[in-house]
């Protein structure tokens, strides 16, 4: 197998269509043939991925969020120029994608949809959850975000507005969750442990200190 | 989640699987976890033993190194994927030609899929012909 195979196709990144990298094409090709021939069950693959993805390499977003909580000037920078503020911690995407941080407040909750192609900023957030790739999630999140959040166990006050952000190939979003109560004086390292992946895509909240699993 | 014993033992002498402090495997991209899961499923299905798999992986790494692989761990799952592809071809499950053709089909399907919708193989314009 030639690892250096390159497609002659034009790899431009537009809004109008989706894109898979060469390596993603290889994995999808292999999996789809194995499924057709009855060697693997796609649902079983999803379960395996979900089982192992709990321990994912880069989930640098937690450090970004913790720093923003602890350092107001960093938070301002993150809100103005998330790409640069995130890069300053040494976390950069492969394609130099543009990051935007959206901040949750008591008045407004942010939620990100669409991770179907290569839009999902995994160097920052870790692997996307399997359910996130499903069409129903995306369409329902746009139509009924409050209902979708409720299914994730998140009930927000009626007065909190919910904004839904659709990632594109050029812009990826990071939700800056609200800092939990009772964490005054915590180190950035301890704070980062409260930041879940779901809280950074807006389908969850940051953990409260009493929700921390005793390590 | 720790690794299946047979897999960890087979991989150790060839190329240990990258793992975190807690022993769980660490992936640096979503496709790596996908390739990992496919391997576990195929083994469970009995397509190969872990011993067989490990010697195929060793060969794949040797081949890659001869071709100038950086050998710094960054390409670990590329070797892994190449190993499954090669075993699938050797066992008559998916030939190299079939894999190549299918990659083109996925590529066309992706291009025909508006951004934000799930990429399905049925979206390949040629599949509908």
mmCIF file of N, CA and C in Angstrom, chain A residues 85-154:
data_model
loop_
_atom_site.group_PDB
_atom_site.id
_atom_site.type_symbol
_atom_site.label_atom_id
_atom_site.label_comp_id
_atom_site.label_asym_id
_atom_site.label_seq_id
_atom_site.Cartn_x
_atom_site.Cartn_y
_atom_site.Cartn_z
ATOM 1 N N UNK A 85 -4.812 32.951 20.868
ATOM 2 C CA UNK A 85 -4.748 32.660 22.305
ATOM 3 C C UNK A 85 -4.539 31.154 22.536
ATOM 4 N N UNK A 86 -5.191 30.335 21.716
ATOM 5 C CA UNK A 86 -5.038 28.886 21.855
ATOM 6 C C UNK A 86 -3.653 28.456 21.372
ATOM 7 N N UNK A 87 -3.218 29.057 20.268
ATOM 8 C CA UNK A 87 -1.889 28.715 19.730
ATOM 9 C C UNK A 87 -0.790 29.079 20.717
ATOM 10 N N UNK A 88 -1.026 30.119 21.537
ATOM 11 C CA UNK A 88 0.002 30.554 22.488
ATOM 12 C C UNK A 88 0.294 29.462 23.508
ATOM 13 N N UNK A 89 -0.656 28.540 23.703
ATOM 14 C CA UNK A 89 -0.424 27.423 24.632
ATOM 15 C C UNK A 89 0.197 26.231 23.915
ATOM 16 N N UNK A 90 0.465 26.409 22.623
ATOM 17 C CA UNK A 90 1.123 25.345 21.878
ATOM 18 C C UNK A 90 0.164 24.401 21.184
ATOM 19 N N UNK A 91 -1.130 24.756 21.157
ATOM 20 C CA UNK A 91 -2.110 23.877 20.524
ATOM 21 C C UNK A 91 -2.514 24.453 19.180
ATOM 22 N N UNK A 92 -2.102 23.803 18.123
ATOM 23 C CA UNK A 92 -2.515 24.279 16.812
ATOM 24 C C UNK A 92 -3.086 23.132 16.012
ATOM 25 N N UNK A 93 -4.031 23.461 15.179
ATOM 26 C CA UNK A 93 -4.661 22.452 14.335
ATOM 27 C C UNK A 93 -3.760 22.124 13.166
ATOM 28 N N UNK A 94 -4.169 21.104 12.452
ATOM 29 C CA UNK A 94 -3.353 20.675 11.326
ATOM 30 C C UNK A 94 -3.457 21.626 10.162
ATOM 31 N N UNK A 95 -4.647 22.190 9.969
ATOM 32 C CA UNK A 95 -4.867 22.982 8.768
ATOM 33 C C UNK A 95 -4.915 24.467 9.089
ATOM 34 N N UNK A 96 -4.435 24.821 10.264
ATOM 35 C CA UNK A 96 -4.441 26.231 10.640
ATOM 36 C C UNK A 96 -5.852 26.794 10.696
ATOM 37 N N UNK A 97 -6.783 25.990 11.173
ATOM 38 C CA UNK A 97 -8.161 26.448 11.157
ATOM 39 C C UNK A 97 -8.367 27.591 12.141
ATOM 40 N N UNK A 98 -9.412 28.334 11.856
ATOM 41 C CA UNK A 98 -9.733 29.498 12.642
ATOM 42 C C UNK A 98 -10.630 29.073 13.805
ATOM 43 N N UNK A 99 -10.213 29.411 15.027
ATOM 44 C CA UNK A 99 -11.030 29.051 16.186
ATOM 45 C C UNK A 99 -11.751 30.286 16.716
ATOM 46 N N UNK A 100 -12.969 30.071 17.183
ATOM 47 C CA UNK A 100 -13.728 31.138 17.815
ATOM 48 C C UNK A 100 -14.227 30.606 19.154
ATOM 49 N N UNK A 101 -14.016 31.394 20.219
ATOM 50 C CA UNK A 101 -14.505 30.976 21.532
ATOM 51 C C UNK A 101 -15.807 31.715 21.828
ATOM 52 N N UNK A 102 -16.821 30.963 22.231
ATOM 53 C CA UNK A 102 -18.104 31.579 22.599
ATOM 54 C C UNK A 102 -18.328 31.318 24.083
ATOM 55 N N UNK A 103 -18.650 32.389 24.807
ATOM 56 C CA UNK A 103 -18.661 32.296 26.270
ATOM 57 C C UNK A 103 -20.071 32.136 26.827
ATOM 58 N N UNK A 104 -20.228 31.134 27.674
ATOM 59 C CA UNK A 104 -21.517 30.950 28.349
ATOM 60 C C UNK A 104 -21.642 31.936 29.507
ATOM 61 N N UNK A 105 -22.835 32.452 29.669
ATOM 62 C CA UNK A 105 -23.137 33.352 30.782
ATOM 63 C C UNK A 105 -24.505 32.925 31.322
ATOM 64 N N UNK A 106 -24.911 33.500 32.455
ATOM 65 C CA UNK A 106 -26.259 33.156 32.944
ATOM 66 C C UNK A 106 -27.328 33.520 31.910
ATOM 67 N N UNK A 107 -27.050 34.496 31.062
ATOM 68 C CA UNK A 107 -28.047 34.928 30.075
ATOM 69 C C UNK A 107 -28.013 34.112 28.792
ATOM 70 N N UNK A 108 -26.840 33.532 28.504
ATOM 71 C CA UNK A 108 -26.706 32.891 27.205
ATOM 72 C C UNK A 108 -25.890 31.608 27.280
ATOM 73 N N UNK A 109 -26.439 30.548 26.681
ATOM 74 C CA UNK A 109 -25.736 29.273 26.613
ATOM 75 C C UNK A 109 -25.437 28.958 25.155
ATOM 76 N N UNK A 110 -24.205 28.514 24.885
ATOM 77 C CA UNK A 110 -23.792 28.213 23.517
ATOM 78 C C UNK A 110 -23.640 26.720 23.308
ATOM 79 N N UNK A 111 -23.958 26.310 22.101
ATOM 80 C CA UNK A 111 -23.912 24.891 21.756
ATOM 81 C C UNK A 111 -23.398 24.781 20.321
ATOM 82 N N UNK A 112 -22.527 23.812 20.080
ATOM 83 C CA UNK A 112 -21.942 23.682 18.741
ATOM 84 C C UNK A 112 -22.480 22.435 18.058
ATOM 85 N N UNK A 113 -22.834 22.558 16.795
ATOM 86 C CA UNK A 113 -23.251 21.379 16.031
ATOM 87 C C UNK A 113 -22.314 21.180 14.853
ATOM 88 N N UNK A 114 -22.429 20.059 14.245
ATOM 89 C CA UNK A 114 -21.683 19.680 13.048
ATOM 90 C C UNK A 114 -20.236 19.324 13.285
ATOM 91 N N UNK A 115 -19.986 18.057 13.173
ATOM 92 C CA UNK A 115 -18.611 17.587 13.245
ATOM 93 C C UNK A 115 -18.494 16.481 12.236
ATOM 94 N N UNK A 116 -19.281 16.612 11.178
ATOM 95 C CA UNK A 116 -19.450 15.445 10.324
ATOM 96 C C UNK A 116 -18.276 15.166 9.423
ATOM 97 N N UNK A 117 -17.571 16.197 9.008
ATOM 98 C CA UNK A 117 -16.397 15.868 8.200
ATOM 99 C C UNK A 117 -15.168 16.163 9.037
ATOM 100 N N UNK A 118 -14.288 16.978 8.531
ATOM 101 C CA UNK A 118 -13.067 17.190 9.301
ATOM 102 C C UNK A 118 -13.134 18.490 10.085
ATOM 103 N N UNK A 119 -14.350 18.975 10.325
ATOM 104 C CA UNK A 119 -14.490 20.276 10.982
ATOM 105 C C UNK A 119 -14.202 20.254 12.467
ATOM 106 N N UNK A 120 -14.280 19.126 13.064
ATOM 107 C CA UNK A 120 -14.221 19.065 14.514
ATOM 108 C C UNK A 120 -12.792 19.309 15.008
ATOM 109 N N UNK A 121 -12.603 20.276 15.879
ATOM 110 C CA UNK A 121 -11.234 20.611 16.305
ATOM 111 C C UNK A 121 -10.707 19.638 17.356
ATOM 112 N N UNK A 122 -10.398 18.415 16.937
ATOM 113 C CA UNK A 122 -10.016 17.420 17.930
ATOM 114 C C UNK A 122 -8.705 17.699 18.658
ATOM 115 N N UNK A 123 -7.757 18.457 18.035
ATOM 116 C CA UNK A 123 -6.565 18.744 18.848
ATOM 117 C C UNK A 123 -6.910 19.526 20.117
ATOM 118 N N UNK A 124 -8.013 20.273 20.045
ATOM 119 C CA UNK A 124 -8.429 21.060 21.207
ATOM 120 C C UNK A 124 -9.421 20.293 22.078
ATOM 121 N N UNK A 125 -10.355 19.609 21.446
ATOM 122 C CA UNK A 125 -11.457 18.999 22.191
ATOM 123 C C UNK A 125 -11.326 17.507 22.439
ATOM 124 N N UNK A 126 -10.386 16.844 21.797
ATOM 125 C CA UNK A 126 -10.369 15.387 21.878
ATOM 126 C C UNK A 126 -11.310 14.822 20.822
ATOM 127 N N UNK A 127 -11.551 13.529 20.879
ATOM 128 C CA UNK A 127 -12.381 12.907 19.854
ATOM 129 C C UNK A 127 -13.842 13.332 19.987
ATOM 130 N N UNK A 128 -14.530 13.452 18.847
ATOM 131 C CA UNK A 128 -15.958 13.766 18.936
ATOM 132 C C UNK A 128 -16.736 12.569 19.455
ATOM 133 N N UNK A 129 -17.795 12.830 20.215
ATOM 134 C CA UNK A 129 -18.639 11.718 20.641
ATOM 135 C C UNK A 129 -19.326 11.107 19.431
ATOM 136 N N UNK A 130 -19.581 9.816 19.481
ATOM 137 C CA UNK A 130 -20.173 9.126 18.333
ATOM 138 C C UNK A 130 -21.547 9.702 17.984
ATOM 139 N N UNK A 131 -22.352 9.989 19.009
ATOM 140 C CA UNK A 131 -23.703 10.489 18.736
ATOM 141 C C UNK A 131 -23.683 11.827 18.015
ATOM 142 N N UNK A 132 -22.580 12.535 18.155
ATOM 143 C CA UNK A 132 -22.461 13.876 17.594
ATOM 144 C C UNK A 132 -22.497 13.846 16.075
ATOM 145 N N UNK A 133 -22.129 12.682 15.527
ATOM 146 C CA UNK A 133 -22.055 12.575 14.081
ATOM 147 C C UNK A 133 -23.404 12.290 13.443
ATOM 148 N N UNK A 134 -24.398 12.048 14.281
ATOM 149 C CA UNK A 134 -25.665 11.619 13.702
ATOM 150 C C UNK A 134 -26.473 12.814 13.201
ATOM 151 N N UNK A 135 -27.167 12.590 12.111
ATOM 152 C CA UNK A 135 -27.990 13.643 11.524
ATOM 153 C C UNK A 135 -29.073 14.133 12.484
ATOM 154 N N UNK A 136 -29.745 13.215 13.202
ATOM 155 C CA UNK A 136 -30.812 13.694 14.083
ATOM 156 C C UNK A 136 -30.317 14.711 15.118
ATOM 157 N N UNK A 137 -29.114 14.468 15.654
ATOM 158 C CA UNK A 137 -28.610 15.411 16.658
ATOM 159 C C UNK A 137 -28.507 16.807 16.081
ATOM 160 N N UNK A 138 -27.900 16.894 14.921
ATOM 161 C CA UNK A 138 -27.654 18.196 14.331
ATOM 162 C C UNK A 138 -28.958 18.917 13.996
ATOM 163 N N UNK A 139 -29.858 18.222 13.311
ATOM 164 C CA UNK A 139 -31.080 18.913 12.913
ATOM 165 C C UNK A 139 -31.931 19.257 14.134
ATOM 166 N N UNK A 140 -31.962 18.353 15.104
ATOM 167 C CA UNK A 140 -32.778 18.631 16.292
ATOM 168 C C UNK A 140 -32.177 19.732 17.142
ATOM 169 N N UNK A 141 -30.839 19.785 17.169
ATOM 170 C CA UNK A 141 -30.193 20.831 17.971
ATOM 171 C C UNK A 141 -30.547 22.213 17.430
ATOM 172 N N UNK A 142 -30.733 22.288 16.116
ATOM 173 C CA UNK A 142 -31.076 23.576 15.511
ATOM 174 C C UNK A 142 -32.532 23.922 15.796
ATOM 175 N N UNK A 143 -33.417 22.924 15.699
ATOM 176 C CA UNK A 143 -34.851 23.169 15.858
ATOM 177 C C UNK A 143 -35.233 23.302 17.340
ATOM 178 N N UNK A 144 -34.707 22.413 18.169
ATOM 179 C CA UNK A 144 -35.124 22.367 19.571
ATOM 180 C C UNK A 144 -33.920 22.182 20.498
ATOM 181 N N UNK A 145 -33.082 23.208 20.575
ATOM 182 C CA UNK A 145 -31.871 23.043 21.387
ATOM 183 C C UNK A 145 -32.167 22.754 22.856
ATOM 184 N N UNK A 146 -33.234 23.350 23.374
ATOM 185 C CA UNK A 146 -33.541 23.151 24.798
ATOM 186 C C UNK A 146 -33.926 21.689 25.071
ATOM 187 N N UNK A 147 -34.665 21.119 24.136
ATOM 188 C CA UNK A 147 -35.065 19.725 24.282
ATOM 189 C C UNK A 147 -33.870 18.789 24.212
ATOM 190 N N UNK A 148 -32.955 19.079 23.292
ATOM 191 C CA UNK A 148 -31.757 18.249 23.155
ATOM 192 C C UNK A 148 -30.916 18.340 24.428
ATOM 193 N N UNK A 149 -30.780 19.554 24.951
ATOM 194 C CA UNK A 149 -29.997 19.731 26.183
ATOM 195 C C UNK A 149 -30.617 18.944 27.343
ATOM 196 N N UNK A 150 -31.937 18.947 27.398
ATOM 197 C CA UNK A 150 -32.624 18.243 28.475
ATOM 198 C C UNK A 150 -32.273 16.753 28.432
ATOM 199 N N UNK A 151 -32.189 16.218 27.193
ATOM 200 C CA UNK A 151 -31.827 14.808 27.059
ATOM 201 C C UNK A 151 -30.416 14.530 27.573
ATOM 202 N N UNK A 152 -29.581 15.541 27.519
ATOM 203 C CA UNK A 152 -28.225 15.387 28.048
ATOM 204 C C UNK A 152 -28.189 15.695 29.546
ATOM 205 N N UNK A 153 -29.348 15.927 30.115
ATOM 206 C CA UNK A 153 -29.410 16.185 31.549
ATOM 207 C C UNK A 153 -29.099 17.618 31.919
ATOM 208 N N UNK A 154 -29.174 18.496 30.936
ATOM 209 C CA UNK A 154 -28.881 19.906 31.210
ATOM 210 C C UNK A 154 -30.179 20.697 31.115
#
